[in-house]
Each structure stands twice: as structure tokens, then as C-alpha cells.
Amino acid sequence: MLFLWLYMFYSCAGSCAGLTTRGSAVPPRAAPLLPGDPGEESSLEEQRAAPDAGSPISSFFNGSGTKRLPQAIIIGVKKGGTRALLEFLRVHPDVRAVGAEPHFFDRNYERGLAWYRDLMPRTLEGQITMEKTPSYFVTKEAPARISSMAKGTKLIVVVRDPVTRAISDYTQTLSKKPDIPTFESLTFKNRTTGLIDTSWSAIQIGIYAKHLENWLLHFPIGQILFVSGERMISDPAGELGRVQDFLGLKRIITDKHFYFNKTKGFPCLKKAEGSSKPHCLGKTKGRTHPDIDQEVVQRLRDFYRPFNMKFYQMTGQDFGWD
């Protein structure tokens, strides 16, 4: 029976290939890797070396479609909730996204657009190709480079309270380098005078208005969606509704897709794409923050306040961070 099946498959390989491309059948899409799945941290080179749709066998197992440059990119911000947003969006059948962060427009631009496109998943007609690299938002060259690729690219920025974001950023670094200086000592150039050290990336990233000015030189404000990291926790379906509208997608992701995990302190998916099991982000998400001197926290809030007010004006949204 097996030999008969193989004979029929090879006989059909050439003649049947055209049937799927003409729309008479839609092959199954390969499920993307999720955080915690084996191979999530595989390098981009390994992804590029994976079987492609060049042969009948690989086409049969991987499905058909075309690799396209992304029509939408999650450009920031680090520790804002970008991974959660991407994983939530991947539940939508019309969204296909790269699992790893390509870092094309900041670290790998010299490799060229052909290299970048080859990293993308295959999509069918009507599906959106996406990627997310949070460091794009603070990379000076990124806006011009993305605009040069496609002026109509839709951009998504996930933002959260810059003070909380800075502490979360520090917490992540602390988990990797336990011997780093305290958050308090890194915050100030001079603690006696209270001068904030804006050269420290954990502080600098949160000056959202400054970074946004650079993007508005190349993209209209209406082409950028600002997602609240806080509302992603309190009302994930509401924020995902806004994102789906922005991307021109049918509102398929709703309340029924989420449950609140009290242990982790954030929403999780009841059923991830390609799985029948509940799925939460990995152990690197939702780390317990260290206790920070409240005087330092207040000084940071005072520092960020004027930048936050300007950001509210620029975006037309009050994120309520003060």
C-alpha cells in the first residue's frame, strides 16, 4: 500500500502542482514556532537553510505560497509587550510572521532585501507577512530604510510606562549579569544633583517622543499604530481588535482566545496556532522586578513627564502613565 501511495504521489508531483496554484485546493500551513518550543532560538541562518518549496516533496510538506517582504512590522519597544502581541496575532489565519527577530534594518541591512525576504514565511493571497524587531524604534537609520523598502509599510509600536519599562529592561539584564551595578546607580550621572543618565539605554528607550520625531520624517502618523502595553494585559481582546482593524483584518481574535494566568500576572492564549493546548509566554516573561528606591522611581517619573505629555500630543492618545 505504501509503495502504491508513493507511486501515485510521484506521478502527480508535476501535473498536480499547478492545481494548487490555481486555487482548487489550499494546502495546510506550517505552524510557526512559539516561545518555549524546541528550536525557537534557532539562528536566522538555520531558518534560511530549512527545506523550501523548491521540490515536490518539500512543497507537499511545507505548503505553497510566496515569500514576500513584510507589509507590517512591529518596530518597538523593547520590554513593551511586543512578543505577546506577535504571538496573539499569529492566531489569526491571515497573519504569517517570522518567529525570531530578523534585526535587518539595524544590524543586517548590508545583507540586502533578497536575504531579508528569504527569512519570511510563505504566504497565500490575502495573508499578511509580518516581523517584529523592537530595537528598530530607537535605531536612527531604520525609518529611512523601511520607507525605502516600501513607503506603505504599516508600523506598530507597543509602549508602556517608561519607568516600568526601564525597570523591566534592567531586570532582564540582571538575570543575565547578576554582578551589574544597582538600578539606582545606573539611573544617575550624579545622584547628588539628580541628573538622569540619558545615555543608559534603559532610560533612553523610554523617551518615546524623541524617537517618534525621527519616524515622522518618513511616515505619516496615521501609518503608525500605538498599542498600550498596559491594556494588552488588562484588555488583550480590545487591543487586538484595534490592531486587526489597523491591519485591515477581520476581527477573528476576541475574548474567547484569552484567559488570565494569575501566576504569571498576564493573559495567555487558550489555544495557540497549530496547537490544541493553552499557551503562555516563556519563563523569561513576567520576571519579578527588584525593589527600587521609591525616591529614584519618583525622580524618573518627574524626568519622563514632559516627554510623556509631548508623546500624548503627537499620538493623540493619553496612556495614563502619571
XYZ file of C-alpha atoms in Angstrom:
322
model
C 0.000 0.000 0.000
C 2.844 2.372 0.876
C 4.536 1.705 -2.489
C 1.250 2.412 -4.277
C 0.883 5.719 -2.411
C 4.444 6.784 -3.250
C 3.945 5.869 -6.915
C 0.764 7.964 -7.081
C 2.493 10.880 -5.295
C 5.487 10.994 -7.634
C 3.241 10.565 -10.667
C 1.149 13.525 -9.551
C 4.046 15.740 -8.417
C 4.480 17.528 -11.707
C 0.910 17.630 -13.004
C -0.834 18.309 -9.687
C 1.448 21.186 -8.671
C -0.427 23.564 -10.932
C -3.754 22.668 -9.364
C -2.900 24.172 -6.006
C -1.565 27.356 -7.534
C -4.826 27.805 -9.437
C -6.770 27.750 -6.170
C -8.509 24.399 -6.419
C -7.014 23.335 -3.125
C -5.368 25.135 -0.262
C -2.536 23.171 1.349
C -2.049 23.178 5.105
C 0.119 25.963 6.533
C 3.044 25.025 8.710
C 2.542 26.188 12.305
C 5.121 28.752 13.493
C 7.338 28.134 16.490
C 6.114 29.530 19.777
C 8.165 30.623 22.794
C 9.333 27.568 24.670
C 9.041 25.293 21.646
C 12.204 23.422 20.684
C 14.177 25.410 18.159
C 12.683 28.824 18.950
C 16.162 30.237 19.429
C 17.497 28.816 16.170
C 19.650 31.244 14.246
C 18.440 33.072 11.166
C 20.969 31.139 9.100
C 19.359 27.881 10.270
C 15.938 29.207 9.311
C 17.212 30.056 5.833
C 18.669 26.576 5.476
C 15.315 24.928 6.248
C 13.561 22.986 3.433
C 11.961 25.322 0.915
C 9.227 24.787 -1.637
C 11.617 24.126 -4.469
C 10.890 20.399 -4.811
C 7.625 18.415 -4.955
C 8.388 16.741 -1.621
C 9.142 19.975 0.251
C 6.126 21.639 -1.374
C 3.930 18.776 -0.167
C 5.072 19.081 3.451
C 5.589 22.870 3.702
C 2.662 24.078 1.637
C 2.709 26.561 -1.225
C 2.804 30.318 -1.227
C 5.200 33.149 -1.894
C 7.856 34.768 0.260
C 7.075 38.475 0.413
C 8.620 41.462 2.134
C 6.560 42.355 5.233
C 3.575 44.628 4.811
C 3.567 45.337 8.568
C 6.346 45.490 11.161
C 6.249 45.684 14.955
C 9.080 48.205 15.400
C 9.100 48.606 19.188
C 9.580 48.935 22.014
C 11.825 46.598 23.964
C 10.090 45.232 27.098
C 6.829 46.798 25.983
C 4.930 43.616 25.118
C 5.995 43.032 21.511
C 6.401 39.257 21.902
C 2.924 38.922 23.404
C 1.413 40.968 20.573
C 3.138 38.904 17.898
C 2.063 35.590 19.429
C -1.503 36.795 19.836
C -1.590 37.968 16.200
C -0.284 34.648 14.935
C -3.562 33.065 15.989
C -5.152 34.920 13.065
C -5.231 32.733 9.929
C -4.346 35.704 7.718
C -1.161 36.630 9.602
C 2.153 34.907 8.934
C 5.163 36.098 10.884
C 8.827 35.323 11.474
C 9.419 33.808 14.922
C 12.942 35.125 15.502
C 13.777 38.848 15.317
C 15.479 39.471 11.947
C 17.225 42.717 13.012
C 17.505 43.544 9.322
C 17.077 47.320 9.454
C 19.531 47.775 12.328
C 22.174 45.007 12.198
C 21.885 43.142 8.899
C 20.983 45.800 6.355
C 24.110 45.208 4.292
C 22.852 41.684 3.502
C 20.217 43.127 1.192
C 16.467 42.809 0.671
C 16.739 39.414 -1.023
C 18.295 37.989 2.151
C 15.572 39.650 4.242
C 12.742 38.354 2.061
C 14.169 34.835 2.226
C 13.654 34.895 6.011
C 9.937 35.499 5.612
C 7.343 32.708 5.806
C 5.425 31.768 2.697
C 2.037 33.442 2.397
C -1.050 32.813 0.325
C -3.038 35.533 -1.425
C -4.713 37.770 1.165
C -2.363 36.903 4.020
C -0.131 39.480 5.705
C 3.600 38.962 6.220
C 4.928 40.410 9.495
C 8.045 40.580 11.618
C 8.978 42.232 14.890
C 12.273 43.738 15.999
C 11.789 46.147 18.941
C 15.156 47.860 18.519
C 14.041 49.410 15.218
C 12.161 52.150 17.093
C 15.377 53.555 18.567
C 17.578 52.964 15.505
C 18.190 56.262 13.704
C 18.578 54.678 10.259
C 15.565 52.357 10.462
C 12.777 54.758 9.347
C 14.505 55.747 6.095
C 15.459 52.141 5.366
C 11.926 50.809 5.880
C 10.470 53.678 3.836
C 12.935 52.861 1.060
C 11.692 49.242 1.078
C 8.011 50.258 0.937
C 6.534 53.629 1.872
C 3.205 51.985 2.631
C 4.556 49.630 5.319
C 2.303 49.648 8.383
C 4.156 50.144 11.655
C 3.141 49.047 15.154
C 4.701 50.354 18.378
C 3.884 48.725 21.724
C 4.577 51.197 24.532
C 4.277 51.031 28.308
C 5.029 53.295 31.272
C 8.683 54.251 30.600
C 9.621 53.900 34.283
C 8.202 50.369 34.498
C 9.771 49.607 31.120
C 13.210 50.740 32.344
C 12.956 48.569 35.464
C 11.867 45.599 33.345
C 14.809 46.218 30.999
C 17.189 46.280 33.962
C 15.604 43.104 35.384
C 16.263 41.262 32.131
C 19.911 42.343 32.118
C 20.273 41.455 35.803
C 19.097 37.904 35.088
C 21.986 37.507 32.650
C 24.605 39.551 34.512
C 23.989 39.323 38.283
C 27.064 41.441 39.054
C 25.931 44.625 37.284
C 25.587 47.857 39.337
C 22.284 48.674 41.012
C 19.438 50.261 39.078
C 19.752 53.356 41.259
C 23.439 53.877 40.479
C 22.911 53.411 36.735
C 19.999 55.860 36.629
C 22.012 58.944 37.572
C 25.104 60.624 36.207
C 25.246 62.252 39.601
C 22.754 61.181 42.245
C 23.516 64.175 44.437
C 22.397 66.594 41.727
C 19.714 64.223 40.463
C 20.970 64.394 36.869
C 19.486 61.445 34.942
C 21.890 59.484 32.729
C 20.086 59.521 29.378
C 22.972 57.657 27.755
C 21.900 54.487 29.576
C 19.769 52.592 27.070
C 17.212 51.547 29.701
C 16.437 55.249 30.240
C 16.950 56.436 26.671
C 14.475 53.996 25.077
C 11.613 55.431 27.155
C 11.935 58.939 25.693
C 9.311 57.943 23.151
C 8.611 61.433 21.774
C 12.230 61.888 20.738
C 12.320 58.614 18.796
C 8.912 59.203 17.227
C 10.083 62.509 15.733
C 12.577 60.563 13.642
C 9.853 58.224 12.310
C 7.531 61.093 11.414
C 10.156 62.396 8.993
C 9.426 59.341 6.845
C 5.933 58.088 7.758
C 2.599 59.842 8.423
C 1.262 59.417 11.950
C -1.763 57.542 10.588
C 0.509 54.788 9.328
C 1.746 54.020 12.849
C -0.399 52.251 15.437
C 0.445 52.720 19.113
C -0.548 49.795 21.303
C -0.736 50.130 25.088
C 1.333 47.518 26.901
C -0.836 48.026 29.977
C -4.078 47.456 28.058
C -2.524 44.382 26.455
C -2.674 42.947 29.983
C -5.999 44.363 31.173
C -7.903 44.053 27.874
C -5.971 41.975 25.324
C -9.003 41.413 23.087
C -9.690 45.155 22.937
C -6.141 45.996 21.912
C -6.046 43.126 19.423
C -9.279 44.446 17.948
C -7.573 47.783 17.245
C -4.590 46.006 15.707
C -6.756 43.832 13.465
C -8.653 46.927 12.286
C -5.375 48.730 11.586
C -4.090 45.809 9.518
C -7.360 45.529 7.606
C -8.119 42.098 9.042
C -11.420 40.609 10.073
C -11.813 40.643 13.871
C -11.258 36.969 14.497
C -9.167 37.246 17.701
C -11.616 38.004 20.533
C -12.143 37.445 24.266
C -12.702 33.750 23.667
C -8.998 33.332 22.809
C -7.636 34.504 26.183
C -7.531 33.581 29.836
C -5.744 35.418 32.645
C -2.906 33.466 34.253
C -2.788 34.623 37.889
C 0.609 33.032 38.491
C 2.292 34.898 35.651
C 0.163 38.011 36.001
C -0.742 38.396 32.347
C -3.130 36.969 29.712
C -2.363 33.709 27.915
C -3.834 32.045 24.855
C -6.427 29.327 25.401
C -5.227 27.717 22.193
C -2.148 28.723 20.222
C -1.997 28.402 16.443
C -1.141 24.858 15.445
C -1.926 23.512 18.922
C -4.942 22.396 20.925
C -3.291 23.328 24.244
C -3.206 26.591 26.231
C -0.081 28.637 25.672
C 1.672 31.245 27.841
C 4.836 33.147 27.066
C 8.011 31.574 28.410
C 9.721 31.949 31.779
C 11.717 34.951 30.557
C 8.463 36.955 30.514
C 6.876 38.354 33.659
C 10.017 38.280 35.823
C 9.661 39.680 39.340
C 11.172 43.159 39.462
C 13.709 44.026 42.163
C 12.739 46.569 44.828
C 13.756 50.033 43.635
C 14.224 53.066 45.882
C 10.924 54.960 45.603
C 12.718 58.299 45.565
C 14.516 57.167 42.415
C 11.243 55.998 40.889
C 9.675 59.404 41.595
C 12.630 61.251 40.091
C 12.291 59.158 36.972
C 8.575 59.925 36.784
C 9.369 63.645 37.030
C 12.008 63.251 34.313
C 9.718 61.445 31.881
C 6.610 63.574 32.483
C 7.261 66.299 29.860
C 8.308 63.704 27.283
C 5.159 61.694 28.018
C 2.963 64.780 27.608
C 4.558 65.500 24.224
C 4.111 61.865 23.190
C 0.421 62.043 24.110
C 0.049 65.132 21.910
C 1.914 63.577 18.993
C -0.116 60.358 19.042
C -3.465 61.770 20.133
C -3.601 59.186 22.944
C -3.325 59.576 26.708
C -1.669 56.421 28.042
C -2.182 57.479 31.685
C 1.363 56.878 32.893
C 1.492 59.532 35.577
